[in-house]
Coordinates of C-alpha atoms in Angstrom, one line a residue:
Chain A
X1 CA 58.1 36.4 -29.1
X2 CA 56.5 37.8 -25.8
X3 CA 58.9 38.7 -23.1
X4 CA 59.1 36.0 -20.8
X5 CA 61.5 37.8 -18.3
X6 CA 58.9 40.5 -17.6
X7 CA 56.5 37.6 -17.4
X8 CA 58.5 35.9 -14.9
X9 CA 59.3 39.5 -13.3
X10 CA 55.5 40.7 -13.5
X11 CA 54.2 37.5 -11.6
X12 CA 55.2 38.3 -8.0
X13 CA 54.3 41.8 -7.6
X14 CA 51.1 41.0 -9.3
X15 CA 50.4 37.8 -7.0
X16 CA 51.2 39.9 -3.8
X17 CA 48.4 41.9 -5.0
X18 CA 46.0 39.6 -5.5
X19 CA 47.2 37.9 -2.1
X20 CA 47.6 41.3 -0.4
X21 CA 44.7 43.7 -2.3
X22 CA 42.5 41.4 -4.3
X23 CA 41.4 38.6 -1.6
X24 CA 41.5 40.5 1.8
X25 CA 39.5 42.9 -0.2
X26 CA 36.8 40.4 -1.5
X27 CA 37.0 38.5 2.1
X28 CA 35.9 41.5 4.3
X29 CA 33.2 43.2 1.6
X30 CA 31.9 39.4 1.3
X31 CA 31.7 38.8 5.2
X32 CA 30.3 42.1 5.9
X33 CA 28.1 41.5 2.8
X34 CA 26.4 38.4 4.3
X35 CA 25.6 40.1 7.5
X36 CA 23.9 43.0 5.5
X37 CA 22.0 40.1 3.7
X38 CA 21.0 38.4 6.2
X39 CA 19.4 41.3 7.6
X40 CA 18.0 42.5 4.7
X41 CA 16.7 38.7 4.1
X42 CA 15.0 38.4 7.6
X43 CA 13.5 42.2 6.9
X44 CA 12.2 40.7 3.6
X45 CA 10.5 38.1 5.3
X46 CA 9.0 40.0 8.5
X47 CA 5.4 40.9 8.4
X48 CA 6.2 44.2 9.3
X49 CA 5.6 46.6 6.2
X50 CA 8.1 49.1 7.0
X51 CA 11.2 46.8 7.1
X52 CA 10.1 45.1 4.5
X53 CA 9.8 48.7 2.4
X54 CA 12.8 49.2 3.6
X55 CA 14.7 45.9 2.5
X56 CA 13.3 46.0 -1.0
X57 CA 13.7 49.5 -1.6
X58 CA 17.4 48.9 -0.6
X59 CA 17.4 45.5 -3.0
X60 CA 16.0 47.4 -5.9
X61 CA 18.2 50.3 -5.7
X62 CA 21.5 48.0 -5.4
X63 CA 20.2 45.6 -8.0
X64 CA 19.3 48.6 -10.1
X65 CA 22.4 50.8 -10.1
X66 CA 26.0 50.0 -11.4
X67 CA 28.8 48.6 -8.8
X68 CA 31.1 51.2 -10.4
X69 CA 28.9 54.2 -9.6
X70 CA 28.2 53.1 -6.0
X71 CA 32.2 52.8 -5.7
X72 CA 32.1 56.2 -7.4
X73 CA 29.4 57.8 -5.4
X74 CA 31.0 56.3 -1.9
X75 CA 34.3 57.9 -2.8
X76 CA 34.5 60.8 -5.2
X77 CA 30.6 61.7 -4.0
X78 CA 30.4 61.7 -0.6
X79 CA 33.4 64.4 0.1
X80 CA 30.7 66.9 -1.4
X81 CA 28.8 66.2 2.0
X82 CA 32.0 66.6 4.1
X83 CA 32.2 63.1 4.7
X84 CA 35.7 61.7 3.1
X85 CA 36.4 58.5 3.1
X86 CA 39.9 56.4 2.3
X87 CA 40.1 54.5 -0.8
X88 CA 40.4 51.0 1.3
X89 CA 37.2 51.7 3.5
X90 CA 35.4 52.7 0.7
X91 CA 35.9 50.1 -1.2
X92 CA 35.0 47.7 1.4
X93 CA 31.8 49.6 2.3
X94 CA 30.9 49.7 -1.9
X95 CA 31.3 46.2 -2.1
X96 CA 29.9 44.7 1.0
X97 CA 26.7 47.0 0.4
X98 CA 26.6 45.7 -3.2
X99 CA 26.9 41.6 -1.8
X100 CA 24.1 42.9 1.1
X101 CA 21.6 43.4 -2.1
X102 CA 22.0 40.4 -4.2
X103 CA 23.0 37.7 -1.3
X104 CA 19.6 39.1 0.3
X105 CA 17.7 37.6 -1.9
X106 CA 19.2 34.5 -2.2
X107 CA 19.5 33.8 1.6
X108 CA 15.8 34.8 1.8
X109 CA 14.5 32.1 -0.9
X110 CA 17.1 29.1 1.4
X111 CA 15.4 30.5 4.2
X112 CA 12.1 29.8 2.8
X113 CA 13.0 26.8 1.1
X114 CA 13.7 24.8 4.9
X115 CA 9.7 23.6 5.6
X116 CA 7.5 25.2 7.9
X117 CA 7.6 21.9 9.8
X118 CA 11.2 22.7 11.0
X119 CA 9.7 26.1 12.6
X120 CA 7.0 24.2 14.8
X121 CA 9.3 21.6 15.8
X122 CA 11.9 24.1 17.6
X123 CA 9.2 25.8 18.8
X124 CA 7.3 22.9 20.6
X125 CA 10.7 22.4 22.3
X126 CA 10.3 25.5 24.2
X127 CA 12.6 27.4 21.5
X128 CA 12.2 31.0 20.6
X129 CA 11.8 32.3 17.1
X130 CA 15.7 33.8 17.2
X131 CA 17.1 30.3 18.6
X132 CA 14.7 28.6 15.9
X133 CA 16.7 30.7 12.9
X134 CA 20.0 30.4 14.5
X135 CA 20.2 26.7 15.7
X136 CA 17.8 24.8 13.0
X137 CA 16.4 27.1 10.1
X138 CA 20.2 28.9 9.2
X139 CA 22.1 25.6 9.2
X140 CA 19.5 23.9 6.3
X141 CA 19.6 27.4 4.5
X142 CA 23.3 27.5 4.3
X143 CA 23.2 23.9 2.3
X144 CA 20.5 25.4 -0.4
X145 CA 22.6 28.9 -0.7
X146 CA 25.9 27.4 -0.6
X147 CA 25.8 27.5 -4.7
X148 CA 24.4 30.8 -5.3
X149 CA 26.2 32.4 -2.7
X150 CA 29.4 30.8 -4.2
X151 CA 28.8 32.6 -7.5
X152 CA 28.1 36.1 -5.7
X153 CA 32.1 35.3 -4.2
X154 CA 33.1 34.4 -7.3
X155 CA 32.0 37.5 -9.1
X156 CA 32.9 39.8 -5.7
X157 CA 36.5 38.6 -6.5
X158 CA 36.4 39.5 -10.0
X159 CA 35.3 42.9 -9.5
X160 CA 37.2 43.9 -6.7
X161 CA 39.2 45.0 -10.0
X162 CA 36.9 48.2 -10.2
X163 CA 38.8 49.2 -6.8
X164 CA 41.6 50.3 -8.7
X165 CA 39.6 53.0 -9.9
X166 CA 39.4 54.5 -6.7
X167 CA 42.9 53.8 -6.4
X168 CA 43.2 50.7 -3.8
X169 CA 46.3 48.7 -5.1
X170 CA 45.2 45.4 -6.0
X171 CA 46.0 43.2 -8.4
X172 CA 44.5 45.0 -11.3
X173 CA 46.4 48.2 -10.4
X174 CA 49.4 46.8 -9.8
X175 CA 48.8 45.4 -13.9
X176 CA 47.9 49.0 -14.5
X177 CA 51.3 50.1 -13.2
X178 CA 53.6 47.4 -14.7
X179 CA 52.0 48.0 -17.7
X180 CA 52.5 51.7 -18.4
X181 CA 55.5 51.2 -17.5
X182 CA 56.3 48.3 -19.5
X183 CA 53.9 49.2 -22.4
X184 CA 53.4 45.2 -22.9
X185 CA 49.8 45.8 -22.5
X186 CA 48.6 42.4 -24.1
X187 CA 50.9 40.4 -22.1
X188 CA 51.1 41.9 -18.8
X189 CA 46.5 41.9 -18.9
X190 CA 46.5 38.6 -19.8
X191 CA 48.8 37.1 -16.7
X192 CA 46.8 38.8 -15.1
X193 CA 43.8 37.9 -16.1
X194 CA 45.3 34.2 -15.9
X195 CA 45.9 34.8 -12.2
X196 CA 42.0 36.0 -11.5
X197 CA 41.7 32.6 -13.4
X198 CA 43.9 30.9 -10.7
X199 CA 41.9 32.3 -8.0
X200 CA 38.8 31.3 -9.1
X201 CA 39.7 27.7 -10.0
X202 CA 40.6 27.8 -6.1
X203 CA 37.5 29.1 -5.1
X204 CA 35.2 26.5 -6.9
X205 CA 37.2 23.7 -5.2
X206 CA 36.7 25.1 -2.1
X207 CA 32.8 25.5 -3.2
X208 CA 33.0 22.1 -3.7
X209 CA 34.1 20.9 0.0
X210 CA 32.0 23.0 1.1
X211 CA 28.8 21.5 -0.5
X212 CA 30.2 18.2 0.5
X213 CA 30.8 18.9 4.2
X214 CA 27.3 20.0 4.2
X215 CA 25.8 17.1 2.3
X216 CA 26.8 14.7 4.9
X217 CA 22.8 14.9 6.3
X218 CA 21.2 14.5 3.2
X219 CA 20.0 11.4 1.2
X220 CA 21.7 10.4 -2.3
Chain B
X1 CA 8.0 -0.9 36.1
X2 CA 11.0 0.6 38.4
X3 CA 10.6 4.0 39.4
X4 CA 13.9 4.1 37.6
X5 CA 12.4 3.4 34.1
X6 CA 13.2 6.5 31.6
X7 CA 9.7 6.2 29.6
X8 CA 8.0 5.9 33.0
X9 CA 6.1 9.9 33.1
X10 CA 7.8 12.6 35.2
X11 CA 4.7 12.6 37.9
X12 CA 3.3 9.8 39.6
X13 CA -0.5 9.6 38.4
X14 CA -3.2 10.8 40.1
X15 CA -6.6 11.5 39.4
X16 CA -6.6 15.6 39.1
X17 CA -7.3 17.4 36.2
X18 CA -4.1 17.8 34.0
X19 CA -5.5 20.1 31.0
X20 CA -9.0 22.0 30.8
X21 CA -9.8 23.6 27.9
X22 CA -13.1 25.2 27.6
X23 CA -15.0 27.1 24.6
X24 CA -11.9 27.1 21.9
X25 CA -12.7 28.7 19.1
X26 CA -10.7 28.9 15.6
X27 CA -11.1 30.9 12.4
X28 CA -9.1 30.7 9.7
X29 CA -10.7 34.0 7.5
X30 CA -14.0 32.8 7.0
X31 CA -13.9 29.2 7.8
X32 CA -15.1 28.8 11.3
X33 CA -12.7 25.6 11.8
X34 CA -13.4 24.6 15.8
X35 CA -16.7 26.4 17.5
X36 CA -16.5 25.9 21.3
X37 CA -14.7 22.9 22.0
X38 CA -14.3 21.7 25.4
X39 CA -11.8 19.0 26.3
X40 CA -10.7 17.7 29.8
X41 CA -7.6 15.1 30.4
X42 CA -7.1 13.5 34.3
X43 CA -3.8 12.4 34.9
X44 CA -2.9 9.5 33.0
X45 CA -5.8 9.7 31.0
X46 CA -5.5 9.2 27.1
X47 CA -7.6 10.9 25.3
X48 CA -8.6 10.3 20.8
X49 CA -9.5 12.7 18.5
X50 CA -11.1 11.1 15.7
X51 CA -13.0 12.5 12.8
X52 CA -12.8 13.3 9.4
X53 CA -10.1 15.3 7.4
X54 CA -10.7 18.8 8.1
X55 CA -13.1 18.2 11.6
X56 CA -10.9 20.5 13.5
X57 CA -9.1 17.4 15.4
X58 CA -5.0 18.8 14.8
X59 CA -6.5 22.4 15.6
X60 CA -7.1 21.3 18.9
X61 CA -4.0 19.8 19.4
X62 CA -2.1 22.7 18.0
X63 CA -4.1 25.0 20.2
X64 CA -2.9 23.4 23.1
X65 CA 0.7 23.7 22.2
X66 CA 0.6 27.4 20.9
X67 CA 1.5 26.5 17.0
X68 CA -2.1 28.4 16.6
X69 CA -3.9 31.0 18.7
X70 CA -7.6 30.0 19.5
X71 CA -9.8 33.4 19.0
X72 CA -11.4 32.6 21.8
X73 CA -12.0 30.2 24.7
X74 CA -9.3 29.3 27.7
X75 CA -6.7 26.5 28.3
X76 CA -4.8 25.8 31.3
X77 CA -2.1 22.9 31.6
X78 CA -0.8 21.3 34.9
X79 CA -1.8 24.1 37.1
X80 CA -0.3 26.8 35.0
X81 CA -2.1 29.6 34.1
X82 CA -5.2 29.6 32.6
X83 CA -4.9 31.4 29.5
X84 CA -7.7 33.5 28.1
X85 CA -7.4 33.5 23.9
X86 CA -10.0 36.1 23.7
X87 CA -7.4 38.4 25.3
X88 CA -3.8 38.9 23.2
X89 CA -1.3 36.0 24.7
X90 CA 2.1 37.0 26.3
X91 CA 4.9 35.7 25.1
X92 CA 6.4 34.1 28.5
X93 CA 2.5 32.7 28.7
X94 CA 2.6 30.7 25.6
X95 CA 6.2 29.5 26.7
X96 CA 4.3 28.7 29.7
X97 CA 1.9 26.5 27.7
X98 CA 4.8 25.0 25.8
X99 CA 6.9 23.9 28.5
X100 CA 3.9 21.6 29.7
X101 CA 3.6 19.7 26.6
X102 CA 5.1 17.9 24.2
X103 CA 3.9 17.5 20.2
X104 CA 4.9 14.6 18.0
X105 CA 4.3 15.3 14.9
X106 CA 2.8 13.4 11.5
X107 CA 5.8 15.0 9.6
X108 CA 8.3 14.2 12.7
X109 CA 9.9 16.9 11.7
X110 CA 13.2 15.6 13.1
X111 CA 16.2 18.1 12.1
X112 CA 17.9 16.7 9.5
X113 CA 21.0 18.6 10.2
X114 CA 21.7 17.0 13.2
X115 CA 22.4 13.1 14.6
X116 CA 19.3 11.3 16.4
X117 CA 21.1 11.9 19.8
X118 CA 21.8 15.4 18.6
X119 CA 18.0 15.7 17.9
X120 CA 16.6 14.4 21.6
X121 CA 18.9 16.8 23.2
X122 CA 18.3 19.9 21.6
X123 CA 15.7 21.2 23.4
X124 CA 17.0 19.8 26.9
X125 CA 20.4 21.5 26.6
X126 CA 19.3 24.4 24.1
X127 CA 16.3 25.3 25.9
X128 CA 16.2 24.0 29.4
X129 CA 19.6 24.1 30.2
X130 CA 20.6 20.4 31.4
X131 CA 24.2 19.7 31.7
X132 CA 25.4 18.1 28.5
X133 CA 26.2 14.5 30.5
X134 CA 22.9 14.3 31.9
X135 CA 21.3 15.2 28.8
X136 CA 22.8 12.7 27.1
X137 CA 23.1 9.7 29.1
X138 CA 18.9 10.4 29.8
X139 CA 18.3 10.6 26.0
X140 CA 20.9 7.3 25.6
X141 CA 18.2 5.6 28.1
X142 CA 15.2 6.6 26.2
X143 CA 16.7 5.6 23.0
X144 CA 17.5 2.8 24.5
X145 CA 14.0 1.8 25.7
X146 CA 12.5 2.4 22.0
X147 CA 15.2 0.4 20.4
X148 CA 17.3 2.7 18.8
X149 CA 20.3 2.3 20.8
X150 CA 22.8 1.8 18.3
X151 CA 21.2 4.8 15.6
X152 CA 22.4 7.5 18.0
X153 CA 24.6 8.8 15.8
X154 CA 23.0 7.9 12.3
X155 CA 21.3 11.1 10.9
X156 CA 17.5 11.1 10.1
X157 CA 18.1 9.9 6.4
X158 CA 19.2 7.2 7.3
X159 CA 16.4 5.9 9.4
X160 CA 12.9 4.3 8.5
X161 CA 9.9 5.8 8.5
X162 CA 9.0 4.1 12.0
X163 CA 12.4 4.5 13.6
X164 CA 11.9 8.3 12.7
X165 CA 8.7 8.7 14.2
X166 CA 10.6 6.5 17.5
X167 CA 12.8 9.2 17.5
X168 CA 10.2 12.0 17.5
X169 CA 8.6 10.4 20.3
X170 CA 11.8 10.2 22.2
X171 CA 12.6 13.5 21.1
X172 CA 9.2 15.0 23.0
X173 CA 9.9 12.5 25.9
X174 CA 13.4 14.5 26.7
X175 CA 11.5 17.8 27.3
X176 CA 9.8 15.3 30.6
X177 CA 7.0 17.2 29.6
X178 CA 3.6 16.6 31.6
X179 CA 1.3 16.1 28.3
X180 CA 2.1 14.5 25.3
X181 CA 0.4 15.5 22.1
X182 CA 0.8 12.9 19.0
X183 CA -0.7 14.6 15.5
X184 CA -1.5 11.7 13.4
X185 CA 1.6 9.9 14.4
X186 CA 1.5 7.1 12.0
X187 CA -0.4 8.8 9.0
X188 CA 2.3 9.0 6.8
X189 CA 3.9 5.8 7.6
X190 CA 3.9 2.7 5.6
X191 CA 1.6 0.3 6.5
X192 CA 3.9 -2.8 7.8
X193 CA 5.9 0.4 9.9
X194 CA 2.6 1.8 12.0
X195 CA 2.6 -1.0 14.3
X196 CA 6.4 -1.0 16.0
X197 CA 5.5 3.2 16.2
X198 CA 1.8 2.5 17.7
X199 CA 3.4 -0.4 20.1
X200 CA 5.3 2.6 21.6
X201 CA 2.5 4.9 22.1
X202 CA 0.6 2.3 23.8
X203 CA 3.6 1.3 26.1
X204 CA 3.7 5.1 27.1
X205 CA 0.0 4.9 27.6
X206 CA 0.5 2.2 29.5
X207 CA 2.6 3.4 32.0
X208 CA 0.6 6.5 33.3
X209 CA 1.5 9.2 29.9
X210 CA -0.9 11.3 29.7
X211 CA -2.0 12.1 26.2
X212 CA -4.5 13.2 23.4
X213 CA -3.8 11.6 20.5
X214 CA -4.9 12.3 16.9
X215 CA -5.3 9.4 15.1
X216 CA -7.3 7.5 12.3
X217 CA -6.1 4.2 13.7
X218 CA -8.8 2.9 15.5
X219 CA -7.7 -0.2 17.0
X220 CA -5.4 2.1 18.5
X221 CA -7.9 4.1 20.1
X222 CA -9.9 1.0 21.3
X223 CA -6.8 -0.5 22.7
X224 CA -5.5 2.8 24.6
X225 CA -7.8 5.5 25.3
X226 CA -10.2 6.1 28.1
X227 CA -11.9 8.2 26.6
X228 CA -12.7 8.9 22.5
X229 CA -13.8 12.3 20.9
X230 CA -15.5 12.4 17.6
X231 CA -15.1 15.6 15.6
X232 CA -17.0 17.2 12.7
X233 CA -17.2 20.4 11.3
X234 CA -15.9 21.6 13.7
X235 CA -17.2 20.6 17.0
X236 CA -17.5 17.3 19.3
X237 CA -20.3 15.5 17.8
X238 CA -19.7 12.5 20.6
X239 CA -17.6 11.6 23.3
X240 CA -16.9 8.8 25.4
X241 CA -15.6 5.2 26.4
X242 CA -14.0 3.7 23.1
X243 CA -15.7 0.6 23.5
X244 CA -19.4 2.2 23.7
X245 CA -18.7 5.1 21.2
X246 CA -17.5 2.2 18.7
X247 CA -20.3 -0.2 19.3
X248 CA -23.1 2.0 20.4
X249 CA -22.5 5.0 18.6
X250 CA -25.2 7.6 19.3
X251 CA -24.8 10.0 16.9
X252 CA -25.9 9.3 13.3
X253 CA -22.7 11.3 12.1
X254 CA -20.5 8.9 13.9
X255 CA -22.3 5.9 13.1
X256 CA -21.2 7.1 9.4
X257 CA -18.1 8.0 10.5
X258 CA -17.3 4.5 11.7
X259 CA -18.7 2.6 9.2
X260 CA -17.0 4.5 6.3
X261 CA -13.4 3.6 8.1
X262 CA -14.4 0.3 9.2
X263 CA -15.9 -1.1 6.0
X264 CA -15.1 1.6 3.3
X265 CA -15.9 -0.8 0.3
X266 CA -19.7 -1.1 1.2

């Protein structure tokens, strides 16, 4: 019979967190993730070789190594070098740098996806190239990576988990803790792998709005 | 029509030359796609590009928007500069060349993100900095004129083909440029929806627009234009008067050209 008091007890400390660790975490590494992508994207595209070097050797080399290494490297490496950084900031930097490589890719195919057409039309209104992207190429993109970028999120939330290594107490820490101290290993993992479950469920609804909201100018 | 009227063009017509181009030249690698064109619009004046499909006709007209960079040869719009393609353009030179003109496109290429009023006011209040009430209440007028009134809040989706392209139109009317530039307006319309868009152009014409119009619509061109260029490979094989270029055609090439449109099943 599992122990439903410690169930019960267990779900508070591990929803505070998720609500306090595990989201705020996945928020900030996923903003500042998109702002690395989108300048990684907009290198990708650019006819100039060296940003483009740049951006793909950056892609390949996120795409190419573990999360949990990066985490590793940013935290436990880089005191070697002097630099020492807390466990909260270096998670946030691991994880935004790891969104920055895989949403690049993705907001550079929506960005390619809106027709040339567009382009032409904002510049024979007297637009420049920047207002162009910003006012009529970005708003179409963000309707074709909507999707994608949703399952990048989705994943980011799940392995915020990995920051627990580096001791940042979220949600799978604080599991970590009850657990030892509980040694109901099976049940305490599973609630809280149930309330990852939760979250997510959330998060595709919210997905869903989204897609909707942004569907409003296109024909069905 | 009043002075008052919002399709009426920003400068009253007179007989000075609006555009000049002289000697544009084109490459695209190895395909030599205009050698040495010369074109020259009065005020008022409508001028039609007619040819075949790869004759060069949209390369002029995107040359004299800045959607492509002639290798050589110079244009000058409206008294602006004269600009010199065999010399690297400035940025705030081919700004210069945009803010005289205004392209309608085959495509439209209306924003499909945004309402129709949305779309005719983007570029006044965006890029020319109109308050938002005068913006609005001059594109409510031109939409208004074209008959469109009551779609100024429907997105582009939900429009025809035709009432798209009306709204292109209006969209390029907004900027108050001095030269409107129509690529193949009605090329990939519907049949029964290239008169209401045509019916526009010519009311523009009408009123003292000037424009160079790319069309294969040649009743268009004999109705509207003062003056009819026929392209092939490349250059101006024939200009002049629609009704003597399309009854007296000169040039063996155009004769060909004419009768190929005109009766394509002999």
């Amino acid at each position: 019979m599992p122990d439903w008091q410690l169930v019960l007890d267990s779900f508070w400390p591990l929803l505070l967190g998720g609500l306090t660790g595990t989201i705020p975490l996945a928020l900030a590494s996923f903003a500042l993730g998109l702002v690395i992508a989108l300048g990684m994207a907009l290198m990708r595209i650019s006819k100039n070789r060296v940003l483009n070097g740049i951006a793909r050797f950056y892609i390949s080399a996120i795409r190419g190594t573990p999360l949990l290494v990066q985490l590793f490297v940013i935290f436990y490496g880089m005191p070697s070098v002097g630099i020492t950084i807390d466990p909260w900031p270096s998670a946030i930097i691991a994880f935004s740098l790891n969104v920055g490589g895989y949403a690049a890719e993705v907001i550079r195919a929506a960005i390619l996806s809106v027709p040339k057409g567009q382009w032409e039309a904002g510049y024979t209104i007297g637009m420049s190239p920047g207002t162009t992207l910003r006012r009529l190429i970005l708003p179409q993109a963000a309707r074709v990576s909507v999707p994608p970028l949703s399952n990048t999120f989705i994943s980011l939330v799940k392995d915020t988990s990995l920051a627990s290594t580096i001791l940042v107490t979220e949600m799978f820490r604080v599991a970590q803790e009850i657990a030892a101290f509980s040694q109901k290993f099976l049940l305490i993992y599973m609630e809280a792998a149930l309330i990852y479950w939760i979250f997510c469920f959330v998060l595709s609804g919210a997905q869903n709005l989204v897609e909707k909201r942004l569907d409003r100018y296109v024909a069905h | 029509m009043s002075p008052t009227d919002p399709l009426a063009p920003v400068e009253t017509p007179d007989d000075s030359v609006l555009l000049e181009a002289r000697g544009i030249r084109k490459s695209f690698g190895d395909n030599e796609v205009l050698r040495s064109i010369d074109l020259e619009v009065r005020r008022g004046e409508v001028v039609v590009l007619i040819g075949p499909s790869g004759s060069g006709k949209t390369t002029v007209l995107r040359s004299l928007n800045g959607l492509e960079t002639p290798d050589g040869g110079t244009v000058s719009i409206a008294g602006g500069p004269s600009l010199d393609f065999s010399k690297p353009i400035s940025k705030s030179e081919r700004y210069a060349l945009r803010d005289r003109s205004a392209m309608v496109f085959q495509q439209h290429n209306l924003f499909p993100h945004m309402t129709v009023l949305q779309n005719v006011i983007e570029g006044p209040l965006r890029v020319q900095k109109v308050p938002r009430e005068q913006a609005v209440a001059e594109a409510s007028a031109l939409l208004e004129r074209v008959g469109l009134a009551e779609k100024r809040d429907a997105y582009p989706f939900e429009l025809s083909g035709g009432q798209q392209q009306r709204v292109g139109i209006v969209r390029a009317l907004a900027l108050k440029p001095q030269l409107l530039l129509f690529d193949e307006p009605t090329s990939a319309l519907d049949p029964e929806l290239v008169g209401e868009v045509l019916q526009v152009i010519k009311e523009l014409a009408d009123e003292g627009w000037t424009m160079v119009v790319v069309t294969h619509e040649l009743g268009f061109a004999r109705h509207a234009a003062d003056e009819v260029m026929f392209m092939d490979g490349g250059v101006v094989v024939e200009r002049g008067a629609p009704k003597e270029l399309f009854s007296n055609p000169r040039e063996p090439r155009t004769k060909r050209f004419l009768e190929r449109i005109l009766r394509p099943l002999d």
